[in-house]
Amino acid sequence: MMLGTPDLFNYLYWLVEYIGYANFIILIVILYILYYLLSSTFMFVMFILLGIIIGLYIGYYMKTM
């Protein structure tokens, strides 16, 4: 299913309403900082490795629960 533009705007609106305006601004700032950090290849590789490690840890934790 393709997301049309009105659907996307509606989703964004409800997301902002749900998490609050201040939290949404903080989220945008965090995403901007991540984008700035990931613009270098080394940070990008480290970020992916960290994501894989966290994913494996969560997967292992879920299996042992």
Tab-separated table of N, CA and C in Angstrom:
chain	number	residue	atom	x	y	z
A	1	MET	N	0.842	-1.197	0.000
A	1	MET	CA	0.000	0.000	0.000
A	1	MET	C	0.876	1.244	0.000
A	2	MET	N	0.662	2.104	-0.941
A	2	MET	CA	1.456	3.328	-1.015
A	2	MET	C	0.842	4.392	-0.119
A	3	LEU	N	1.706	5.090	0.604
A	3	LEU	CA	1.226	6.184	1.440
A	3	LEU	C	1.084	7.432	0.586
A	4	GLY	N	-0.118	7.945	0.491
A	4	GLY	CA	-0.306	9.203	-0.221
A	4	GLY	C	0.135	10.356	0.655
A	5	THR	N	0.262	11.530	0.065
A	5	THR	CA	0.706	12.693	0.831
A	5	THR	C	-0.278	13.065	1.937
A	6	PRO	N	-1.601	13.101	1.694
A	6	PRO	CA	-2.522	13.431	2.787
A	6	PRO	C	-2.439	12.428	3.936
A	7	ASP	N	-2.305	11.139	3.608
A	7	ASP	CA	-2.175	10.128	4.658
A	7	ASP	C	-0.933	10.377	5.495
A	8	LEU	N	0.154	10.723	4.817
A	8	LEU	CA	1.410	10.965	5.516
A	8	LEU	C	1.287	12.161	6.444
A	9	PHE	N	0.667	13.244	5.950
A	9	PHE	CA	0.493	14.438	6.785
A	9	PHE	C	-0.415	14.139	7.971
A	10	ASN	N	-1.462	13.355	7.725
A	10	ASN	CA	-2.369	12.970	8.800
A	10	ASN	C	-1.624	12.155	9.854
A	11	TYR	N	-0.799	11.226	9.397
A	11	TYR	CA	-0.017	10.400	10.316
A	11	TYR	C	0.938	11.255	11.141
A	12	LEU	N	1.628	12.194	10.462
A	12	LEU	CA	2.546	13.086	11.170
A	12	LEU	C	1.801	13.923	12.200
A	13	TYR	N	0.611	14.413	11.823
A	13	TYR	CA	-0.187	15.227	12.744
A	13	TYR	C	-0.542	14.433	13.996
A	14	TRP	N	-1.011	13.191	13.811
A	14	TRP	CA	-1.393	12.387	14.966
A	14	TRP	C	-0.181	11.968	15.781
A	15	LEU	N	0.954	11.778	15.105
A	15	LEU	CA	2.188	11.467	15.829
A	15	LEU	C	2.570	12.623	16.742
A	16	VAL	N	2.516	13.851	16.197
A	16	VAL	CA	2.836	15.037	16.999
A	16	VAL	C	1.845	15.180	18.145
A	17	GLU	N	0.558	14.977	17.871
A	17	GLU	CA	-0.458	15.075	18.916
A	17	GLU	C	-0.214	14.027	20.004
A	18	TYR	N	0.224	12.836	19.589
A	18	TYR	CA	0.383	11.737	20.543
A	18	TYR	C	1.595	11.947	21.450
A	19	ILE	N	2.752	12.279	20.859
A	19	ILE	CA	3.961	12.375	21.691
A	19	ILE	C	4.180	13.773	22.235
A	20	GLY	N	3.415	14.751	21.780
A	20	GLY	CA	3.557	16.108	22.302
A	20	GLY	C	4.511	16.931	21.460
A	21	TYR	N	4.293	18.243	21.494
A	21	TYR	CA	5.069	19.135	20.639
A	21	TYR	C	6.535	19.212	21.067
A	22	ALA	N	6.781	19.305	22.389
A	22	ALA	CA	8.155	19.414	22.885
A	22	ALA	C	8.942	18.154	22.536
A	23	ASN	N	8.324	16.993	22.736
A	23	ASN	CA	8.997	15.736	22.422
A	23	ASN	C	9.277	15.621	20.930
A	24	PHE	N	8.353	16.132	20.110
A	24	PHE	CA	8.539	16.085	18.664
A	24	PHE	C	9.734	16.943	18.250
A	25	ILE	N	9.871	18.122	18.874
A	25	ILE	CA	11.017	18.994	18.579
A	25	ILE	C	12.315	18.310	19.000
A	26	ILE	N	12.302	17.682	20.181
A	26	ILE	CA	13.485	16.950	20.655
A	26	ILE	C	13.830	15.823	19.685
A	27	LEU	N	12.798	15.104	19.198
A	27	LEU	CA	13.012	14.019	18.236
A	27	LEU	C	13.659	14.541	16.958
A	28	ILE	N	13.175	15.685	16.457
A	28	ILE	CA	13.747	16.268	15.243
A	28	ILE	C	15.203	16.659	15.473
A	29	VAL	N	15.502	17.241	16.643
A	29	VAL	CA	16.886	17.627	16.961
A	29	VAL	C	17.778	16.394	17.010
A	30	ILE	N	17.301	15.313	17.643
A	30	ILE	CA	18.080	14.072	17.719
A	30	ILE	C	18.325	13.509	16.323
A	31	LEU	N	17.275	13.501	15.483
A	31	LEU	CA	17.435	13.002	14.117
A	31	LEU	C	18.429	13.852	13.336
A	32	TYR	N	18.403	15.174	13.556
A	32	TYR	CA	19.343	16.057	12.860
A	32	TYR	C	20.776	15.781	13.300
A	33	ILE	N	20.974	15.589	14.618
A	33	ILE	CA	22.313	15.279	15.135
A	33	ILE	C	22.791	13.942	14.575
A	34	LEU	N	21.890	12.936	14.538
A	34	LEU	CA	22.249	11.641	13.962
A	34	LEU	C	22.645	11.790	12.501
A	35	TYR	N	21.882	12.583	11.756
A	35	TYR	CA	22.202	12.806	10.342
A	35	TYR	C	23.576	13.458	10.199
A	36	TYR	N	23.859	14.416	11.075
A	36	TYR	CA	25.152	15.100	11.045
A	36	TYR	C	26.285	14.124	11.366
A	37	LEU	N	26.072	13.262	12.370
A	37	LEU	CA	27.098	12.294	12.752
A	37	LEU	C	27.299	11.244	11.663
A	38	LEU	N	26.180	10.788	11.062
A	38	LEU	CA	26.266	9.703	10.096
A	38	LEU	C	26.770	10.171	8.741
A	39	SER	N	27.042	11.476	8.604
A	39	SER	CA	27.558	11.958	7.327
A	39	SER	C	29.006	11.509	7.119
A	40	SER	N	29.684	11.107	8.213
A	40	SER	CA	31.019	10.539	8.036
A	40	SER	C	30.908	9.015	8.017
A	41	THR	N	31.705	8.386	7.177
A	41	THR	CA	31.594	6.940	6.960
A	41	THR	C	31.900	6.151	8.231
A	42	PHE	N	32.913	6.590	8.987
A	42	PHE	CA	33.298	5.876	10.202
A	42	PHE	C	32.138	5.823	11.192
A	43	MET	N	31.486	6.975	11.414
A	43	MET	CA	30.363	7.013	12.342
A	43	MET	C	29.209	6.154	11.833
A	44	PHE	N	29.025	6.139	10.509
A	44	PHE	CA	27.956	5.328	9.918
A	44	PHE	C	28.193	3.850	10.210
A	45	VAL	N	29.440	3.389	10.006
A	45	VAL	CA	29.779	1.984	10.261
A	45	VAL	C	29.614	1.657	11.743
A	46	MET	N	30.073	2.556	12.620
A	46	MET	CA	29.942	2.334	14.060
A	46	MET	C	28.466	2.260	14.459
A	47	PHE	N	27.645	3.135	13.853
A	47	PHE	CA	26.215	3.166	14.153
A	47	PHE	C	25.560	1.846	13.758
A	48	ILE	N	25.911	1.331	12.573
A	48	ILE	CA	25.346	0.060	12.110
A	48	ILE	C	25.799	-1.087	13.018
A	49	LEU	N	27.080	-1.106	13.388
A	49	LEU	CA	27.579	-2.150	14.281
A	49	LEU	C	26.879	-2.092	15.629
A	50	LEU	N	26.698	-0.884	16.160
A	50	LEU	CA	26.003	-0.722	17.435
A	50	LEU	C	24.566	-1.232	17.327
A	51	GLY	N	23.897	-0.924	16.204
A	51	GLY	CA	22.532	-1.397	15.988
A	51	GLY	C	22.462	-2.910	15.942
A	52	ILE	N	23.432	-3.542	15.264
A	52	ILE	CA	23.463	-5.008	15.182
A	52	ILE	C	23.683	-5.613	16.567
A	53	ILE	N	24.612	-5.035	17.337
A	53	ILE	CA	24.892	-5.543	18.685
A	53	ILE	C	23.655	-5.426	19.567
A	54	ILE	N	22.999	-4.264	19.535
A	54	ILE	CA	21.791	-4.071	20.341
A	54	ILE	C	20.694	-5.031	19.886
A	55	GLY	N	20.550	-5.215	18.568
A	55	GLY	CA	19.546	-6.139	18.042
A	55	GLY	C	19.793	-7.566	18.493
A	56	LEU	N	21.047	-8.009	18.440
A	56	LEU	CA	21.381	-9.364	18.895
A	56	LEU	C	21.105	-9.520	20.384
A	57	TYR	N	21.461	-8.494	21.161
A	57	TYR	CA	21.241	-8.540	22.605
A	57	TYR	C	19.753	-8.639	22.922
A	58	ILE	N	18.940	-7.809	22.252
A	58	ILE	CA	17.493	-7.835	22.488
A	58	ILE	C	16.911	-9.181	22.048
A	59	GLY	N	17.376	-9.709	20.892
A	59	GLY	CA	16.904	-11.002	20.420
A	59	GLY	C	17.236	-12.112	21.405
A	60	TYR	N	18.458	-12.100	21.939
A	60	TYR	CA	18.865	-13.104	22.926
A	60	TYR	C	18.029	-12.972	24.192
A	61	TYR	N	17.807	-11.730	24.634
A	61	TYR	CA	17.032	-11.488	25.850
A	61	TYR	C	15.590	-11.955	25.683
A	62	MET	N	15.009	-11.727	24.493
A	62	MET	CA	13.635	-12.150	24.248
A	62	MET	C	13.531	-13.680	24.227
A	63	LYS	N	14.573	-14.350	23.704
A	63	LYS	CA	14.539	-15.815	23.653
A	63	LYS	C	14.630	-16.428	25.048
A	64	THR	N	15.400	-15.793	25.926
A	64	THR	CA	15.622	-16.373	27.250
A	64	THR	C	14.523	-15.997	28.236
A	65	MET	N	13.629	-15.080	27.863
A	65	MET	CA	12.554	-14.699	28.778
A	65	MET	C	11.527	-15.818	28.913
